[in-house]
Amino acid sequence: QLQLQESGPGLVKPSETLSLTCTVSGGSISSSSYYWGWIRQPPGKGLEWVATIYYSGSTYYSPSLKSRVTMSIDTSKNQFSLKLSSVTAADTAVYYCARHIDYYYYYMDVWGKGTTVTVSS
Amino acid sequence: DIVMTQSPDSLAVSLGERATINCKSSQSVLYSSNNKNYLAWYQQKPGQPPKLLIYWASTRESGVPDRFSGSGSGTDFTLTISSLQAEDVAVYFCQQYYSTAFTFGPGTKVDIK
């Protein structure tokens, strides 16, 4: 059964870079049928798409975050990663990694448990 | 961006009764070339990630109980829980994937009356 697990620092200082990794187990990240994304959820709020990547390395970023986001993928480790620069308190959220079906903007059928990131000095 | 709205914000339903959640998009999410509505529904229980329930507006994900059903087309959609169970207490989100910048609704909280 496919599982996704997020990892990374739970506390990031303002103006610094948030770095997270998602490790995929129980299946290959190199499948041509899927895309791999990050979704975040600020405390008590709704869901927001951050970015998505394909196994080939093609990346797709939310227009509202595009200037600060970088995604990468390591197929040898079955992992993909997110970097969000110049963070502020508004970036405090639970960050989920998830699998998209067929295309990078399609629905997500498998999600990680999420990791809480707090931006504070 | 396509803006998604949901109603009501919250609802309380007696066990065994029907729960109905509405989702509206600011523009149609029906793709005319394949006659598919690019709309999904998720369930999120406290402290858990979202769980996919419905995609293509009415296709139930494998393993999802058949008391969950999705309907609607164009800009107006409904998620129905035909007989509410205690384990259905959660927040429910709709998501449009018609636009490459996909967006979610704000969520509807379902509780037991």
Coordinates of N, CA and C in Angstrom, one line a residue:
Chain A
Q1 N 0.8 -1.2 0.0 CA 0.0 0.0 0.0 C 0.9 1.2 0.0
L2 N 0.6 2.2 -0.9 CA 1.4 3.4 -1.0 C 1.2 4.2 0.2
Q3 N 2.4 4.7 0.7 CA 2.4 5.6 1.8 C 3.3 6.8 1.5
L4 N 2.9 8.0 2.0 CA 3.7 9.2 1.9 C 4.0 9.7 3.3
Q5 N 5.3 10.2 3.5 CA 5.7 10.6 4.8 C 6.4 11.9 4.7
E6 N 5.9 13.0 5.3 CA 6.6 14.3 5.3 C 7.7 14.4 6.4
S7 N 8.7 15.1 6.1 CA 9.8 15.3 7.1 C 10.4 16.7 6.9
G8 N 10.9 17.3 8.0 CA 11.5 18.6 7.9 C 11.3 19.3 9.2
P9 N 12.0 20.5 9.4 CA 12.0 21.2 10.6 C 10.5 21.7 10.9
G10 N 10.2 21.7 12.2 CA 8.9 22.2 12.6 C 8.8 23.7 12.9
L11 N 10.0 24.3 13.0 CA 10.1 25.7 13.3 C 11.1 26.4 12.3
V12 N 10.6 27.4 11.7 CA 11.5 28.2 10.7 C 11.4 29.7 11.1
K13 N 12.5 30.3 11.0 CA 12.5 31.8 11.4 C 12.0 32.6 10.2
P14 N 11.4 33.7 10.5 CA 11.0 34.6 9.4 C 12.1 35.0 8.5
S15 N 11.9 35.1 7.2 CA 12.8 35.5 6.2 C 13.7 34.3 5.7
E16 N 13.7 33.2 6.5 CA 14.5 32.0 6.1 C 13.7 31.1 5.1
T17 N 14.3 30.0 4.8 CA 13.8 29.1 3.8 C 13.2 27.8 4.5
L18 N 12.0 27.5 4.2 CA 11.4 26.3 4.7 C 11.7 25.1 3.7
S19 N 12.2 24.0 4.3 CA 12.6 22.9 3.5 C 11.9 21.6 4.0
L20 N 11.2 20.9 3.1 CA 10.4 19.7 3.5 C 10.7 18.6 2.4
T21 N 10.7 17.4 2.9 CA 10.9 16.2 2.0 C 9.7 15.3 2.2
C22 N 9.3 14.7 1.2 CA 8.2 13.6 1.2 C 8.8 12.3 0.7
T23 N 8.8 11.3 1.5 CA 9.3 10.0 1.2 C 8.1 9.1 0.8
V24 N 8.2 8.5 -0.4 CA 7.2 7.6 -0.9 C 7.6 6.1 -0.7
S25 N 6.7 5.4 -0.1 CA 7.0 3.9 0.1 C 5.8 3.1 -0.4
G26 N 6.1 1.9 -0.7 CA 5.1 1.0 -1.2 C 4.7 1.2 -2.7
G27 N 5.5 1.9 -3.4 CA 5.3 2.2 -4.8 C 6.4 3.1 -5.4
S28 N 6.5 3.2 -6.7 CA 7.5 4.0 -7.3 C 7.1 5.4 -7.6
I29 N 8.0 6.3 -7.3 CA 7.7 7.7 -7.6 C 7.9 8.0 -9.1
S30 N 8.4 7.0 -9.8 CA 8.7 7.2 -11.3 C 7.6 6.7 -12.2
S31 N 6.5 6.4 -11.6 CA 5.3 6.0 -12.4 C 4.9 7.2 -13.3
S32 N 4.6 6.9 -14.6 CA 4.2 7.9 -15.5 C 2.7 8.3 -15.3
S33 N 2.0 7.6 -14.4 CA 0.6 7.9 -14.2 C 0.3 8.9 -13.1
Y34 N 1.3 9.3 -12.4 CA 1.1 10.2 -11.2 C 2.0 11.4 -11.2
Y35 N 1.5 12.4 -10.5 CA 2.3 13.6 -10.2 C 2.3 13.7 -8.6
W36 N 3.2 14.5 -8.1 CA 3.5 14.5 -6.7 C 3.5 16.0 -6.2
G37 N 2.6 16.2 -5.2 CA 2.4 17.6 -4.9 C 2.4 17.9 -3.4
W38 N 2.4 19.2 -3.1 CA 2.3 19.8 -1.8 C 1.1 20.6 -1.6
I39 N 0.4 20.4 -0.6 CA -0.8 21.2 -0.2 C -0.6 21.6 1.2
R40 N -1.0 22.9 1.5 CA -0.9 23.3 2.9 C -2.2 23.8 3.5
Q41 N -2.3 23.8 4.8 CA -3.5 24.2 5.5 C -3.2 25.0 6.7
P42 N -3.3 26.3 6.7 CA -3.1 27.1 7.9 C -4.0 26.7 9.0
P43 N -3.6 27.0 10.2 CA -4.4 26.6 11.4 C -5.9 27.0 11.3
G44 N -6.8 26.1 11.4 CA -8.2 26.4 11.4 C -8.8 26.9 10.0
K45 N -8.0 26.7 9.0 CA -8.4 27.2 7.6 C -8.5 26.1 6.6
G46 N -8.7 26.5 5.4 CA -8.9 25.6 4.3 C -7.6 25.2 3.6
L47 N -7.7 24.5 2.5 CA -6.6 23.8 1.8 C -6.1 24.7 0.7
E48 N -4.8 24.8 0.5 CA -4.2 25.6 -0.5 C -3.1 24.8 -1.3
W49 N -3.2 24.8 -2.6 CA -2.1 24.1 -3.4 C -0.9 25.0 -3.4
V50 N 0.3 24.3 -3.2 CA 1.6 25.0 -3.2 C 2.3 24.7 -4.5
A51 N 2.6 23.4 -4.8 CA 3.4 23.0 -5.9 C 3.3 21.5 -6.2
T52 N 3.6 21.2 -7.5 CA 3.5 19.8 -7.9 C 4.7 19.5 -8.9
I53 N 5.1 18.2 -8.8 CA 6.3 17.8 -9.7 C 6.0 16.5 -10.3
Y54 N 6.6 16.2 -11.5 CA 6.5 15.0 -12.2 C 7.8 14.2 -12.1
Y55 N 7.8 12.9 -12.3 CA 9.0 12.2 -12.1 C 10.1 12.6 -13.0
S56 N 9.8 13.3 -14.2 CA 10.8 13.8 -15.1 C 11.4 15.0 -14.6
G57 N 10.9 15.6 -13.6 CA 11.4 16.9 -13.1 C 10.6 18.1 -13.4
S58 N 9.6 17.9 -14.3 CA 8.7 19.1 -14.6 C 8.0 19.6 -13.4
T59 N 8.0 20.9 -13.2 CA 7.4 21.5 -12.0 C 6.3 22.4 -12.3
Y60 N 5.4 22.5 -11.4 CA 4.2 23.4 -11.5 C 3.9 24.0 -10.2
Y61 N 3.9 25.4 -10.2 CA 3.8 26.1 -9.0 C 2.5 26.9 -8.9
S62 N 2.0 27.1 -7.7 CA 0.8 28.0 -7.5 C 1.2 29.4 -7.9
P63 N 0.4 30.1 -8.7 CA 0.8 31.4 -9.1 C 1.0 32.4 -7.9
S64 N 0.3 32.2 -6.8 CA 0.5 33.1 -5.7 C 1.8 32.8 -4.9
L65 N 2.5 31.7 -5.1 CA 3.7 31.3 -4.4 C 4.9 31.1 -5.3
K66 N 4.6 31.3 -6.6 CA 5.6 30.9 -7.6 C 7.0 31.5 -7.4
S67 N 7.0 32.8 -7.0 CA 8.3 33.5 -6.9 C 9.1 33.0 -5.7
R68 N 8.5 32.2 -4.8 CA 9.3 31.7 -3.6 C 9.4 30.2 -3.5
V69 N 8.9 29.5 -4.5 CA 8.8 28.0 -4.3 C 9.8 27.3 -5.3
T70 N 10.4 26.3 -4.8 CA 11.2 25.4 -5.7 C 10.9 23.9 -5.3
M71 N 10.6 23.1 -6.2 CA 10.4 21.7 -6.0 C 11.5 20.9 -6.7
S72 N 11.9 19.7 -6.1 CA 12.8 18.8 -6.8 C 12.4 17.4 -6.5
I73 N 13.0 16.5 -7.3 CA 12.6 15.1 -7.1 C 13.9 14.2 -7.2
D74 N 14.0 13.2 -6.3 CA 15.1 12.3 -6.4 C 14.5 10.9 -6.5
T75 N 14.5 10.4 -7.8 CA 13.8 9.1 -8.0 C 14.6 7.9 -7.4
S76 N 15.9 8.1 -7.2 CA 16.7 7.0 -6.6 C 16.3 6.8 -5.2
K77 N 15.9 7.8 -4.5 CA 15.5 7.7 -3.1 C 14.0 7.7 -2.9
N78 N 13.3 7.8 -4.0 CA 11.8 7.8 -4.0 C 11.3 9.0 -3.1
Q79 N 11.9 10.1 -3.3 CA 11.6 11.3 -2.5 C 11.4 12.5 -3.4
F80 N 10.6 13.5 -2.9 CA 10.5 14.8 -3.6 C 10.5 15.8 -2.5
S81 N 10.9 17.0 -2.8 CA 11.2 18.0 -1.8 C 10.6 19.4 -2.2
L82 N 10.4 20.2 -1.2 CA 9.8 21.5 -1.3 C 10.7 22.5 -0.6
K83 N 11.0 23.7 -1.3 CA 11.7 24.8 -0.6 C 10.8 26.0 -0.8
L84 N 10.5 26.7 0.3 CA 9.8 28.0 0.2 C 10.6 29.0 0.9
S85 N 11.0 30.0 0.2 CA 11.9 31.0 0.7 C 11.2 32.2 1.3
S86 N 11.9 33.0 2.0 CA 11.4 34.3 2.6 C 10.1 34.1 3.3
V87 N 10.1 33.1 4.2 CA 8.8 32.8 4.9 C 8.4 33.9 5.9
T88 N 7.1 34.0 6.0 CA 6.5 34.9 7.1 C 5.5 34.0 7.9
A89 N 4.9 34.7 8.9 CA 4.0 34.0 9.7 C 2.8 33.5 8.9
A90 N 2.5 34.0 7.8 CA 1.4 33.6 6.9 C 1.7 32.2 6.3
D91 N 3.0 31.8 6.4 CA 3.3 30.4 5.8 C 3.2 29.3 6.9
T92 N 2.8 29.7 8.1 CA 2.6 28.7 9.1 C 1.4 27.9 8.7
A93 N 1.6 26.6 8.7 CA 0.5 25.7 8.2 C 0.9 24.2 8.5
V94 N 0.0 23.3 8.3 CA 0.3 21.9 8.1 C 0.5 21.7 6.6
Y95 N 1.7 21.1 6.3 CA 2.0 20.9 4.9 C 1.8 19.4 4.7
Y96 N 1.0 19.1 3.6 CA 0.8 17.7 3.2 C 1.5 17.4 1.9
C97 N 2.0 16.3 1.7 CA 2.4 15.8 0.4 C 1.3 14.8 -0.1
A98 N 1.1 14.8 -1.4 CA 0.0 14.0 -1.9 C 0.3 13.6 -3.3
R99 N -0.4 12.5 -3.8 CA -0.3 12.0 -5.2 C -1.5 12.5 -6.0
H100 N -1.1 13.1 -7.2 CA -2.2 13.5 -8.1 C -2.4 12.3 -9.1
I101 N -3.6 12.1 -9.5 CA -3.9 11.2 -10.6 C -3.8 11.8 -11.9
D102 N -3.1 11.2 -12.8 CA -3.0 11.6 -14.3 C -2.4 12.9 -14.6
Y103 N -2.8 14.0 -14.0 CA -2.3 15.3 -14.4 C -2.0 16.1 -13.1
Y104 N -1.1 17.1 -13.2 CA -0.6 17.8 -12.0 C -1.7 18.6 -11.3
Y105 N -2.8 18.9 -11.9 CA -3.9 19.7 -11.3 C -5.1 18.8 -10.9
Y106 N -5.0 17.5 -11.2 CA -6.1 16.6 -10.9 C -6.2 16.3 -9.4
Y107 N -7.3 15.6 -9.1 CA -7.5 15.2 -7.7 C -6.4 14.4 -7.1
M108 N -6.4 14.3 -5.8 CA -5.3 13.6 -5.1 C -5.9 12.4 -4.3
D109 N -5.3 11.2 -4.5 CA -5.9 10.0 -4.0 C -5.2 9.5 -2.8
V110 N -3.9 9.9 -2.6 CA -3.1 9.4 -1.4 C -2.5 10.6 -0.8
W111 N -2.5 10.8 0.5 CA -2.0 11.9 1.2 C -1.1 11.4 2.3
G112 N -0.1 12.2 2.6 CA 0.7 12.0 3.8 C -0.1 12.5 5.0
K113 N 0.5 12.2 6.2 CA -0.2 12.6 7.4 C -0.1 14.1 7.7
G114 N 0.9 14.7 7.1 CA 1.1 16.1 7.3 C 2.1 16.4 8.3
T115 N 2.8 17.6 8.1 CA 3.8 18.0 9.1 C 3.5 19.5 9.4
T116 N 3.6 19.9 10.7 CA 3.3 21.2 11.1 C 4.5 22.1 11.0
V117 N 4.4 23.2 10.3 CA 5.5 24.1 10.2 C 5.1 25.5 10.8
T118 N 5.8 25.9 11.8 CA 5.6 27.2 12.4 C 6.7 28.2 12.0
V119 N 6.3 29.4 11.6 CA 7.2 30.4 11.3 C 7.2 31.4 12.4
S120 N 8.3 31.4 13.1 CA 8.4 32.3 14.3 C 9.9 32.5 14.7
S121 N 10.2 33.7 15.2 CA 11.6 33.9 15.7 C 11.8 33.4 17.1
Chain B
D1 N -8.7 32.9 -11.2 CA -8.9 31.7 -10.4 C -10.4 31.4 -10.3
I2 N -10.7 30.1 -10.3 CA -12.1 29.7 -10.1 C -12.3 29.6 -8.6
V3 N -13.3 30.4 -8.1 CA -13.6 30.5 -6.7 C -14.7 29.4 -6.3
M4 N -14.4 28.7 -5.3 CA -15.3 27.7 -4.8 C -16.0 28.1 -3.5
T5 N -17.3 28.0 -3.5 CA -18.0 28.3 -2.2 C -18.8 27.1 -1.8
Q6 N -19.0 27.0 -0.5 CA -19.8 25.8 0.0 C -20.9 26.3 1.0
S7 N -21.9 25.6 1.0 CA -23.0 25.9 2.0 C -23.6 24.6 2.5
P8 N -24.1 24.6 3.8 CA -23.8 25.6 4.8 C -22.4 25.6 5.2
D9 N -22.0 26.5 6.1 CA -20.7 26.4 6.8 C -20.6 25.2 7.7
S10 N -21.7 24.9 8.3 CA -21.8 23.7 9.2 C -23.2 23.2 9.3
L11 N -23.3 22.0 9.7 CA -24.7 21.4 9.9 C -24.6 20.3 10.9
A12 N -25.7 20.1 11.6 CA -25.8 19.0 12.6 C -27.0 18.2 12.1
V13 N -26.7 16.9 12.0 CA -27.8 15.9 11.5 C -27.9 14.8 12.5
S14 N -29.1 14.3 12.7 CA -29.3 13.1 13.6 C -28.7 11.9 13.0
L15 N -28.2 11.0 13.8 CA -27.8 9.7 13.3 C -28.8 9.0 12.4
G16 N -28.4 8.5 11.3 CA -29.3 7.8 10.4 C -30.1 8.8 9.4
E17 N -29.9 10.1 9.6 CA -30.6 11.0 8.7 C -29.7 11.4 7.6
R18 N -30.3 12.2 6.6 CA -29.5 12.6 5.5 C -28.8 13.9 5.7
A19 N -27.6 14.0 5.2 CA -26.8 15.2 5.3 C -26.5 15.7 3.8
T20 N -26.7 17.0 3.5 CA -26.5 17.5 2.2 C -25.6 18.7 2.2
I21 N -24.6 18.6 1.4 CA -23.6 19.7 1.4 C -23.5 20.2 -0.1
N22 N -23.6 21.6 -0.2 CA -23.6 22.2 -1.5 C -22.2 22.8 -1.8
C23 N -21.9 22.8 -3.1 CA -20.6 23.4 -3.5 C -20.9 24.1 -4.9
K24 N -20.4 25.4 -4.9 CA -20.7 26.1 -6.1 C -19.4 26.7 -6.7
S25 N -19.2 26.7 -8.0 CA -18.0 27.2 -8.6 C -18.3 28.5 -9.3
S26 N -17.4 29.4 -9.4 CA -17.6 30.7 -10.0 C -17.7 30.7 -11.5
Q27 N -17.3 29.6 -12.1 CA -17.5 29.3 -13.5 C -17.6 27.8 -13.7
S28 N -18.2 27.4 -14.8 CA -18.4 26.0 -15.0 C -17.2 25.2 -15.0
V29 N -17.3 24.0 -14.4 CA -16.1 23.1 -14.4 C -16.5 21.8 -15.3
L30 N -17.5 22.0 -16.1 CA -17.8 20.9 -17.1 C -17.1 21.1 -18.4
Y31 N -16.3 20.1 -18.7 CA -15.5 20.2 -19.9 C -16.3 19.6 -21.1
S32 N -16.7 20.4 -22.0 CA -17.7 20.0 -23.0 C -17.2 18.8 -23.9
S33 N -15.8 18.8 -24.1 CA -15.3 17.8 -25.1 C -15.5 16.3 -24.6
N34 N -15.5 16.2 -23.2 CA -15.6 14.8 -22.7 C -16.8 14.7 -21.7
N35 N -17.6 15.8 -21.6 CA -18.8 15.8 -20.7 C -18.5 15.4 -19.3
K36 N -17.3 15.8 -18.8 CA -16.9 15.5 -17.4 C -16.9 16.7 -16.6
N37 N -17.4 16.6 -15.4 CA -17.2 17.7 -14.4 C -16.0 17.5 -13.6
Y38 N -15.1 18.5 -13.6 CA -13.8 18.4 -12.9 C -13.9 18.8 -11.4
L39 N -14.6 17.9 -10.7 CA -15.0 18.3 -9.3 C -14.8 17.1 -8.4
A40 N -14.1 17.3 -7.3 CA -13.8 16.2 -6.3 C -14.3 16.6 -4.9
W41 N -14.6 15.6 -4.1 CA -14.9 15.8 -2.7 C -14.0 15.1 -1.8
Y42 N -13.6 15.7 -0.7 CA -12.8 15.1 0.3 C -13.4 15.2 1.7
Q43 N -13.0 14.3 2.6 CA -13.4 14.3 4.0 C -12.2 14.4 4.8
Q44 N -12.3 15.3 5.8 CA -11.1 15.5 6.7 C -11.6 15.4 8.1
K45 N -11.1 14.4 8.8 CA -11.4 14.2 10.3 C -10.4 15.0 11.1
P46 N -10.7 15.4 12.3 CA -9.7 16.1 13.1 C -8.4 15.4 13.2
G47 N -7.3 16.2 13.0 CA -6.0 15.7 13.1 C -5.5 14.7 12.0
Q48 N -6.3 14.6 10.9 CA -6.0 13.7 9.8 C -5.9 14.5 8.5
P49 N -5.2 13.9 7.5 CA -5.2 14.5 6.2 C -6.6 14.3 5.5
P50 N -6.8 15.1 4.5 CA -8.0 14.9 3.7 C -8.0 13.5 3.1
K51 N -9.2 12.9 2.9 CA -9.4 11.6 2.3 C -10.3 11.8 1.0
L52 N -9.9 11.3 -0.1 CA -10.7 11.4 -1.3 C -11.9 10.6 -1.2
L53 N -13.1 11.2 -1.5 CA -14.4 10.5 -1.5 C -14.9 10.3 -2.9
I54 N -15.0 11.4 -3.6 CA -15.6 11.4 -4.9 C -14.8 12.2 -5.9
Y55 N -14.7 11.7 -7.2 CA -14.1 12.5 -8.2 C -15.0 12.4 -9.5
W56 N -14.6 13.3 -10.5 CA -15.5 13.5 -11.6 C -17.0 13.7 -11.1
A57 N -17.1 14.4 -10.0 CA -18.4 14.9 -9.4 C -19.2 13.8 -8.9
S58 N -19.1 12.5 -9.4 CA -20.0 11.5 -8.9 C -19.4 10.1 -8.8
T59 N -18.2 10.0 -9.1 CA -17.5 8.7 -9.1 C -16.9 8.4 -7.7
R60 N -17.4 7.4 -7.0 CA -17.0 7.1 -5.7 C -15.6 6.4 -5.7
E61 N -14.7 6.9 -4.8 CA -13.4 6.3 -4.7 C -13.5 4.9 -4.1
S62 N -12.6 4.0 -4.5 CA -12.7 2.6 -4.0 C -12.6 2.6 -2.5
G63 N -13.5 1.8 -1.9 CA -13.6 1.7 -0.5 C -14.5 2.7 0.3
V64 N -15.0 3.7 -0.5 CA -15.8 4.7 0.2 C -17.2 4.1 0.3
P65 N -17.9 4.2 1.4 CA -19.2 3.6 1.6 C -20.2 4.2 0.7
D66 N -21.2 3.4 0.2 CA -22.1 3.9 -0.8 C -23.2 4.8 -0.2
R67 N -23.1 5.1 1.1 CA -24.0 6.2 1.6 C -23.5 7.6 1.2
F68 N -22.3 7.7 0.7 CA -21.7 8.9 0.1 C -22.0 8.9 -1.4
S69 N -22.6 10.0 -1.8 CA -22.8 10.2 -3.3 C -22.7 11.6 -3.7
G70 N -22.2 11.8 -4.9 CA -22.0 13.2 -5.4 C -22.9 13.4 -6.7
S71 N -23.4 14.6 -6.8 CA -24.2 14.9 -8.0 C -24.0 16.4 -8.4
G72 N -24.6 16.7 -9.5 CA -24.5 18.1 -10.0 C -23.7 18.2 -11.3
S73 N -23.8 19.4 -11.9 CA -23.1 19.6 -13.1 C -22.9 21.1 -13.3
G74 N -21.8 21.5 -14.1 CA -21.6 22.9 -14.4 C -21.0 23.7 -13.3
T75 N -21.9 24.3 -12.5 CA -21.4 25.2 -11.4 C -22.0 24.8 -10.1
D76 N -22.9 23.9 -10.0 CA -23.6 23.5 -8.8 C -23.5 22.0 -8.5
F77 N -23.0 21.7 -7.3 CA -22.7 20.3 -7.0 C -23.2 20.0 -5.5
T78 N -23.5 18.7 -5.3 CA -24.0 18.3 -4.0 C -23.3 17.0 -3.5
L79 N -22.9 17.0 -2.3 CA -22.4 15.8 -1.6 C -23.5 15.4 -0.7
T80 N -24.0 14.1 -0.8 CA -25.0 13.6 0.1 C -24.5 12.4 0.9
I81 N -24.8 12.5 2.2 CA -24.6 11.3 3.0 C -26.0 10.8 3.4
S82 N -26.3 9.7 2.8 CA -27.7 9.2 2.9 C -28.2 8.9 4.3
S83 N -27.3 8.3 5.1 CA -27.7 7.9 6.5 C -26.4 8.2 7.3
L84 N -26.4 9.3 8.0 CA -25.2 9.7 8.7 C -24.8 8.8 9.8
Q85 N -23.6 8.4 9.9 CA -23.0 7.6 10.9 C -22.1 8.4 11.8
A86 N -21.8 7.9 13.0 CA -20.9 8.7 13.9 C -19.6 9.0 13.3
E87 N -19.1 8.0 12.5 CA -17.7 8.2 12.0 C -17.7 9.2 10.8
D88 N -18.8 9.7 10.4 CA -18.9 10.7 9.3 C -18.7 12.1 9.8
V89 N -18.5 12.3 11.1 CA -18.3 13.6 11.7 C -16.9 14.1 11.1
A90 N -16.9 15.2 10.4 CA -15.7 15.7 9.7 C -16.0 17.0 9.0
V91 N -15.0 17.5 8.4 CA -15.1 18.7 7.5 C -15.0 18.1 6.1
Y92 N -15.9 18.6 5.2 CA -15.9 18.2 3.8 C -15.6 19.3 2.9
F93 N -14.6 19.0 2.0 CA -14.2 20.0 1.0 C -14.5 19.6 -0.4
C94 N -14.9 20.6 -1.2 CA -14.9 20.3 -2.7 C -13.7 20.9 -3.3
Q95 N -13.3 20.4 -4.5 CA -12.1 20.9 -5.2 C -12.4 20.9 -6.7
Q96 N -12.1 22.0 -7.3 CA -12.2 22.0 -8.8 C -10.8 21.7 -9.4
Y97 N -10.8 20.9 -10.4 CA -9.5 20.7 -11.1 C -9.7 20.9 -12.6
Y98 N -10.7 21.8 -12.9 CA -10.9 22.2 -14.3 C -9.8 23.2 -14.7
S99 N -9.4 24.1 -13.8 CA -8.3 25.0 -14.0 C -7.0 24.4 -13.5
T100 N -5.9 24.7 -14.2 CA -4.6 24.2 -13.8 C -4.2 24.7 -12.4
A101 N -4.7 25.9 -12.0 CA -4.6 26.4 -10.7 C -5.8 25.9 -9.8
F102 N -5.7 24.6 -9.5 CA -6.9 24.0 -8.8 C -7.1 24.7 -7.5
T103 N -8.4 24.7 -7.0 CA -8.8 25.4 -5.8 C -9.8 24.6 -5.0
F104 N -9.8 24.8 -3.7 CA -10.7 24.1 -2.8 C -11.8 25.1 -2.3
G105 N -12.9 24.5 -1.9 CA -13.9 25.2 -1.2 C -13.5 25.4 0.2
P106 N -14.2 26.3 1.0 CA -13.8 26.6 2.4 C -14.1 25.5 3.4
G107 N -14.9 24.5 3.0 CA -15.2 23.4 3.9 C -16.6 23.5 4.5
T108 N -17.2 22.4 4.8 CA -18.4 22.3 5.6 C -18.3 21.3 6.7
K109 N -18.5 21.8 7.9 CA -18.4 20.9 9.1 C -19.7 20.2 9.4
V110 N -19.6 18.9 9.5 CA -20.7 18.0 9.8 C -20.6 17.4 11.2
D111 N -21.6 17.6 12.0 CA -21.7 17.1 13.4 C -23.0 16.3 13.6
I112 N -23.0 15.6 14.7 CA -24.2 14.9 15.1 C -25.1 15.8 15.9
K113 N -26.4 15.8 15.6 CA -27.4 16.5 16.4 C -27.7 15.8 17.6

